[in-house]
PDB file of C-alpha atoms in Angstrom:
ATOM      1  CA  GLY M   9     107.137  96.436  69.195  1.00 61.00           C
ATOM      2  CA  GLY M  10     107.603  93.884  71.962  1.00 66.00           C
ATOM      3  CA  ILE M  11     104.377  92.133  70.987  1.00 69.00           C
ATOM      4  CA  TYR M  12     105.445  91.951  67.359  1.00 68.00           C
ATOM      5  CA  MET M  13     108.837  90.566  68.364  1.00 73.00           C
ATOM      6  CA  ALA M  14     107.248  87.879  70.542  1.00 74.00           C
ATOM      7  CA  VAL M  15     104.876  86.827  67.744  1.00 75.00           C
ATOM      8  CA  TYR M  16     107.754  86.856  65.252  1.00 76.00           C
ATOM      9  CA  LEU M  17     109.876  84.621  67.495  1.00 78.00           C
ATOM     10  CA  LEU M  18     106.955  82.243  67.947  1.00 78.00           C
ATOM     11  CA  LEU M  19     106.569  81.996  64.182  1.00 77.00           C
ATOM     12  CA  VAL M  20     110.309  81.518  63.660  1.00 79.00           C
ATOM     13  CA  LEU M  21     110.108  78.517  65.963  1.00 77.00           C
ATOM     14  CA  LEU M  22     106.800  77.076  64.767  1.00 77.00           C
ATOM     15  CA  VAL M  23     107.093  77.403  60.976  1.00 77.00           C
ATOM     16  CA  PRO M  24     110.014  74.943  60.697  1.00 77.00           C
ATOM     17  CA  LEU M  25     108.389  72.637  63.250  1.00 75.00           C
ATOM     18  CA  PHE M  26     105.090  72.584  61.342  1.00 73.00           C
ATOM     19  CA  HIS M  27     106.977  72.058  58.083  1.00 73.00           C
ATOM     20  CA  LEU M  28     108.801  69.028  59.530  1.00 72.00           C
ATOM     21  CA  VAL M  29     105.695  67.508  61.093  1.00 74.00           C
ATOM     22  CA  LEU M  30     103.416  68.056  58.099  1.00 71.00           C
ATOM     23  CA  ARG M  31     106.184  67.515  55.525  1.00 71.00           C
ATOM     24  CA  GLY M  32     105.146  70.631  53.613  1.00 65.00           C
ATOM     25  CA  LYS M  33     101.538  69.442  53.042  1.00 72.00           C
ATOM     26  CA  ASN M  34      98.416  71.565  53.513  1.00 71.00           C
ATOM     27  CA  GLY M  35     100.256  74.888  53.100  1.00 70.00           C
ATOM     28  CA  PRO M  36      97.223  77.248  53.268  1.00 76.00           C
ATOM     29  CA  MET M  37      95.699  75.406  56.229  1.00 75.00           C
ATOM     30  CA  THR M  38      99.056  75.388  58.031  1.00 74.00           C
ATOM     31  CA  ALA M  39      99.525  79.116  57.387  1.00 75.00           C
ATOM     32  CA  GLY M  40      96.045  79.817  58.730  1.00 78.00           C
ATOM     33  CA  LEU M  41      96.656  77.720  61.821  1.00 79.00           C
ATOM     34  CA  LEU M  42      99.985  79.489  62.456  1.00 79.00           C
ATOM     35  CA  LEU M  43      98.281  82.867  62.077  1.00 80.00           C
ATOM     36  CA  VAL M  44      95.571  81.904  64.567  1.00 84.00           C
ATOM     37  CA  LEU M  45      98.205  80.655  67.040  1.00 81.00           C
ATOM     38  CA  ALA M  46     100.193  83.877  66.631  1.00 82.00           C
ATOM     39  CA  VAL M  47      97.118  86.032  67.294  1.00 83.00           C
ATOM     40  CA  ILE M  48      96.217  83.960  70.379  1.00 86.00           C
ATOM     41  CA  TYR M  49      99.806  84.147  71.645  1.00 80.00           C
ATOM     42  CA  GLY M  50      99.933  87.925  71.132  1.00 80.00           C
ATOM     43  CA  GLY M  51      96.537  88.340  72.791  1.00 83.00           C
ATOM     44  CA  ILE M  52      97.616  86.333  75.833  1.00 83.00           C
ATOM     45  CA  GLY M  53     100.750  88.488  76.077  1.00 77.00           C
ATOM     46  CA  VAL M  54      98.738  91.722  76.022  1.00 76.00           C
ATOM     47  CA  TRP M  55      96.224  90.329  78.530  1.00 80.00           C
ATOM     48  CA  ASN M  56      99.033  89.326  80.912  1.00 76.00           C
ATOM     49  CA  ALA M  57     100.660  92.734  80.549  1.00 71.00           C
ATOM     50  CA  VAL M  58      97.548  94.673  81.543  1.00 72.00           C
ATOM     51  CA  HIS M  59      96.059  92.401  84.223  1.00 76.00           C
ATOM     52  CA  ILE M  60      97.547  92.594  87.679  1.00 77.00           C
ATOM     53  CA  ARG M  61      98.103  89.369  89.578  1.00 79.00           C
ATOM     54  CA  THR M  62      98.798  89.201  93.272  1.00 80.00           C
ATOM     55  CA  THR M  63      99.941  86.160  95.187  1.00 81.00           C
ATOM     56  CA  SER M  64     100.211  85.919  98.959  1.00 82.00           C
ATOM     57  CA  TYR M  65     102.841  83.919 100.824  1.00 81.00           C
ATOM     58  CA  THR M  66     103.495  83.411 104.507  1.00 78.00           C
ATOM     59  CA  VAL M  67     107.144  83.010 105.442  1.00 76.00           C
ATOM     60  CA  ASP M  68     108.276  81.872 108.884  1.00 72.00           C
ATOM     61  CA  GLY M  69     110.435  84.656 110.282  1.00 70.00           C
ATOM     62  CA  HIS M  70     111.971  82.408 112.967  1.00 73.00           C
ATOM     63  CA  GLY M  71     110.940  84.679 115.828  1.00 72.00           C
ATOM     64  CA  ALA M  72     111.084  88.005 113.968  1.00 72.00           C
ATOM     65  CA  ALA M  73     108.158  90.374 114.379  1.00 75.00           C
ATOM     66  CA  PRO M  74     105.427  89.849 111.785  1.00 80.00           C
ATOM     67  CA  MET M  75     105.921  92.039 108.735  1.00 84.00           C
ATOM     68  CA  LYS M  76     103.857  92.542 105.599  1.00 89.00           C
ATOM     69  CA  ILE M  77     105.998  92.986 102.484  1.00 90.00           C
ATOM     70  CA  ALA M  78     104.792  93.892  98.993  1.00 92.00           C
ATOM     71  CA  LEU M  79     107.167  92.763  96.237  1.00 92.00           C
ATOM     72  CA  ILE M  80     106.679  94.269  92.788  1.00 90.00           C
ATOM     73  CA  SER M  81     108.586  93.148  89.750  1.00 87.00           C
ATOM     74  CA  ASP M  82     108.701  93.906  86.038  1.00 84.00           C
ATOM     75  CA  LEU M  83     106.300  96.835  85.727  1.00 84.00           C
ATOM     76  CA  HIS M  84     107.915  97.730  82.369  1.00 83.00           C
ATOM     77  CA  VAL M  85     106.464 101.231  82.263  1.00 85.00           C
ATOM     78  CA  GLY M  86     106.795 102.437  78.689  1.00 83.00           C
ATOM     79  CA  GLU M  87     105.045 101.725  75.420  1.00 75.00           C
ATOM     80  CA  LEU M  88     102.375  99.319  76.654  1.00 74.00           C
ATOM     81  CA  ILE M  89     102.175 100.221  80.347  1.00 80.00           C
ATOM     82  CA  GLY M  90     101.061 103.809  80.930  1.00 84.00           C
ATOM     83  CA  PRO M  91      99.461 105.960  83.639  1.00 89.00           C
ATOM     84  CA  ARG M  92      96.153 104.073  83.896  1.00 90.00           C
ATOM     85  CA  GLN M  93      97.897 100.733  84.378  1.00 88.00           C
ATOM     86  CA  VAL M  94     100.403 102.213  86.855  1.00 90.00           C
ATOM     87  CA  GLU M  95      97.484 103.657  88.820  1.00 93.00           C
ATOM     88  CA  LYS M  96      95.883 100.192  89.024  1.00 91.00           C
ATOM     89  CA  MET M  97      99.201  98.761  90.206  1.00 90.00           C
ATOM     90  CA  VAL M  98      99.588 101.407  92.914  1.00 94.00           C
ATOM     91  CA  GLU M  99      96.020 100.708  94.092  1.00 93.00           C
ATOM     92  CA  ALA M 100      96.819  96.977  94.293  1.00 91.00           C
ATOM     93  CA  ILE M 101     100.037  97.701  96.207  1.00 92.00           C
ATOM     94  CA  ASN M 102      98.290 100.033  98.645  1.00 95.00           C
ATOM     95  CA  ALA M 103      95.500  97.495  99.212  1.00 93.00           C
ATOM     96  CA  ILE M 104      98.107  95.170 100.732  1.00 90.00           C
ATOM     97  CA  ASP M 105      98.822  97.765 103.458  1.00 91.00           C
ATOM     98  CA  ALA M 106     102.487  96.772 103.509  1.00 92.00           C
ATOM     99  CA  ASP M 107     105.142  97.556 106.056  1.00 91.00           C
ATOM    100  CA  ILE M 108     107.770  97.534 103.282  1.00 92.00           C
ATOM    101  CA  VAL M 109     107.464  97.752  99.513  1.00 95.00           C
ATOM    102  CA  LEU M 110     110.200  96.147  97.409  1.00 94.00           C
ATOM    103  CA  MET M 111     110.646  96.833  93.704  1.00 92.00           C
ATOM    104  CA  ALA M 112     112.676  94.001  92.207  1.00 91.00           C
ATOM    105  CA  GLY M 113     113.703  95.606  88.934  1.00 85.00           C
ATOM    106  CA  ASP M 114     112.472  96.522  85.487  1.00 85.00           C
ATOM    107  CA  LEU M 115     110.376  99.486  86.559  1.00 88.00           C
ATOM    108  CA  PHE M 116     111.017 100.820  83.037  1.00 86.00           C
ATOM    109  CA  ASP M 117     110.690  99.093  79.696  1.00 83.00           C
ATOM    110  CA  VAL M 118     113.725  98.257  77.569  1.00 80.00           C
ATOM    111  CA  ALA M 119     113.865 101.742  76.004  1.00 80.00           C
ATOM    112  CA  GLY M 120     114.486 103.223  79.457  1.00 80.00           C
ATOM    113  CA  PRO M 121     112.949 106.184  81.243  1.00 83.00           C
ATOM    114  CA  GLN M 122     113.594 108.731  78.489  1.00 82.00           C
ATOM    115  CA  ALA M 123     111.181 106.900  76.177  1.00 80.00           C
ATOM    116  CA  VAL M 124     108.286 106.930  78.666  1.00 83.00           C
ATOM    117  CA  ARG M 125     105.413 109.179  77.658  1.00 84.00           C
ATOM    118  CA  ASN M 126     103.651 110.913  80.561  1.00 89.00           C
ATOM    119  CA  LEU M 127     106.703 110.371  82.767  1.00 88.00           C
ATOM    120  CA  GLU M 128     105.727 113.169  85.179  1.00 92.00           C
ATOM    121  CA  GLU M 129     102.195 111.785  85.541  1.00 94.00           C
ATOM    122  CA  ILE M 130     103.540 108.287  86.150  1.00 92.00           C
ATOM    123  CA  GLY M 131     105.967 109.676  88.741  1.00 93.00           C
ATOM    124  CA  GLU M 132     103.125 111.394  90.597  1.00 95.00           C
ATOM    125  CA  ILE M 133     101.161 108.144  90.616  1.00 95.00           C
ATOM    126  CA  LEU M 134     104.160 106.159  91.908  1.00 94.00           C
ATOM    127  CA  LYS M 135     104.642 108.720  94.687  1.00 95.00           C
ATOM    128  CA  GLY M 136     101.263 107.512  95.952  1.00 95.00           C
ATOM    129  CA  ILE M 137     102.647 104.123  97.029  1.00 95.00           C
ATOM    130  CA  ARG M 138     102.091 103.819 100.770  1.00 95.00           C
ATOM    131  CA  SER M 139     104.441 101.917 103.047  1.00 94.00           C
ATOM    132  CA  ARG M 140     105.123 102.227 106.768  1.00 92.00           C
ATOM    133  CA  GLN M 141     108.866 101.563 106.508  1.00 91.00           C
ATOM    134  CA  GLY M 142     109.820 102.614 103.014  1.00 92.00           C
ATOM    135  CA  ILE M 143     110.052 101.621  99.395  1.00 95.00           C
ATOM    136  CA  TYR M 144     113.266  99.881  98.356  1.00 95.00           C
ATOM    137  CA  ALA M 145     114.200  99.291  94.739  1.00 94.00           C
ATOM    138  CA  VAL M 146     116.929  97.676  92.672  1.00 91.00           C
ATOM    139  CA  PHE M 147     117.655  97.965  88.980  1.00 88.00           C
ATOM    140  CA  GLY M 148     116.616  95.287  86.545  1.00 84.00           C
ATOM    141  CA  ASN M 149     118.214  94.669  83.181  1.00 80.00           C
ATOM    142  CA  HIS M 150     115.879  97.157  81.444  1.00 76.00           C
ATOM    143  CA  ASP M 151     115.916 100.116  83.809  1.00 78.00           C
ATOM    144  CA  GLY M 152     118.890 101.834  82.199  1.00 74.00           C
ATOM    145  CA  GLY M 153     117.441 101.387  78.755  1.00 65.00           C
ATOM    146  CA  LEU M 154     119.369 100.919  75.577  1.00 66.00           C
ATOM    147  CA  ASN M 155     121.352 104.130  76.020  1.00 73.00           C
ATOM    148  CA  GLY M 156     122.752 103.712  79.548  1.00 78.00           C
ATOM    149  CA  GLN M 157     120.180 105.834  81.354  1.00 80.00           C
ATOM    150  CA  HIS M 158     120.926 104.369  84.803  1.00 84.00           C
ATOM    151  CA  SER M 159     121.764 107.686  86.476  1.00 88.00           C
ATOM    152  CA  TYR M 160     118.582 109.276  85.095  1.00 88.00           C
ATOM    153  CA  ALA M 161     116.516 106.266  86.209  1.00 88.00           C
ATOM    154  CA  ALA M 162     118.115 106.446  89.678  1.00 90.00           C
ATOM    155  CA  GLN M 163     117.363 110.158  89.940  1.00 92.00           C
ATOM    156  CA  LEU M 164     113.717 109.576  88.996  1.00 91.00           C
ATOM    157  CA  MET M 165     113.233 106.631  91.352  1.00 91.00           C
ATOM    158  CA  GLU M 166     114.708 108.514  94.298  1.00 93.00           C
ATOM    159  CA  SER M 167     112.610 111.618  93.522  1.00 94.00           C
ATOM    160  CA  TRP M 168     109.547 109.348  93.616  1.00 93.00           C
ATOM    161  CA  GLY M 169     110.370 108.271  97.180  1.00 93.00           C
ATOM    162  CA  MET M 170     112.196 105.014  96.502  1.00 93.00           C
ATOM    163  CA  THR M 171     115.465 104.054  98.162  1.00 93.00           C
ATOM    164  CA  LEU M 172     117.580 102.614  95.374  1.00 92.00           C
ATOM    165  CA  LEU M 173     119.943  99.878  96.533  1.00 93.00           C
ATOM    166  CA  GLN M 174     122.955  99.361  94.263  1.00 90.00           C
ATOM    167  CA  ASP M 175     125.385  96.712  95.496  1.00 89.00           C
ATOM    168  CA  GLU M 176     124.297  97.434  99.060  1.00 92.00           C
ATOM    169  CA  ALA M 177     121.762  96.327 101.667  1.00 91.00           C
ATOM    170  CA  ALA M 178     119.472  98.039 104.139  1.00 91.00           C
ATOM    171  CA  MET M 179     118.558  96.764 107.605  1.00 89.00           C
ATOM    172  CA  LEU M 180     115.024  97.181 108.966  1.00 83.00           C
ATOM    173  CA  ASP M 181     114.086  95.675 112.319  1.00 76.00           C
ATOM    174  CA  GLY M 182     116.711  92.969 111.939  1.00 75.00           C
ATOM    175  CA  VAL M 183     115.665  92.132 108.381  1.00 79.00           C
ATOM    176  CA  ALA M 184     118.252  92.570 105.648  1.00 84.00           C
ATOM    177  CA  ILE M 185     116.966  94.005 102.409  1.00 88.00           C
TER     178      ILE M 185
END
């Protein structure tokens, strides 16, 4: 559904633009071009959703002990992201060999945790995240879903070994999380 919505929004923006630029000429060719652009746009969206990207940064800790941190954001587990993709993500996280793992929100898709198929399997996979000093998570705007599932999401995340921070901070070796 998210892919269809993205393509629909693209078309809502491009159809009037193409109409203004072409002044209504070449209707069939314009429609074909818009369709090709929509398919390319949707394909790029799917490709980005299923391919994991990692980026490394070095931050000067101003005298603090060196620390390797893995930051994960916007997994959106749900309709498009399932167990196989989550397994790839966990492998990528574990390959970093992090001291701390941070989850910066939107673990679940917009429908929330109750809409996730294979939720138990995904939970078992997420329990496989390795970190020397813990896994810390915060909610994103999707984690509670459309029906206010925040307490259920919190219960799941904590049962999977994550420390959920809600309007609070944690201190690790002088580093505030």
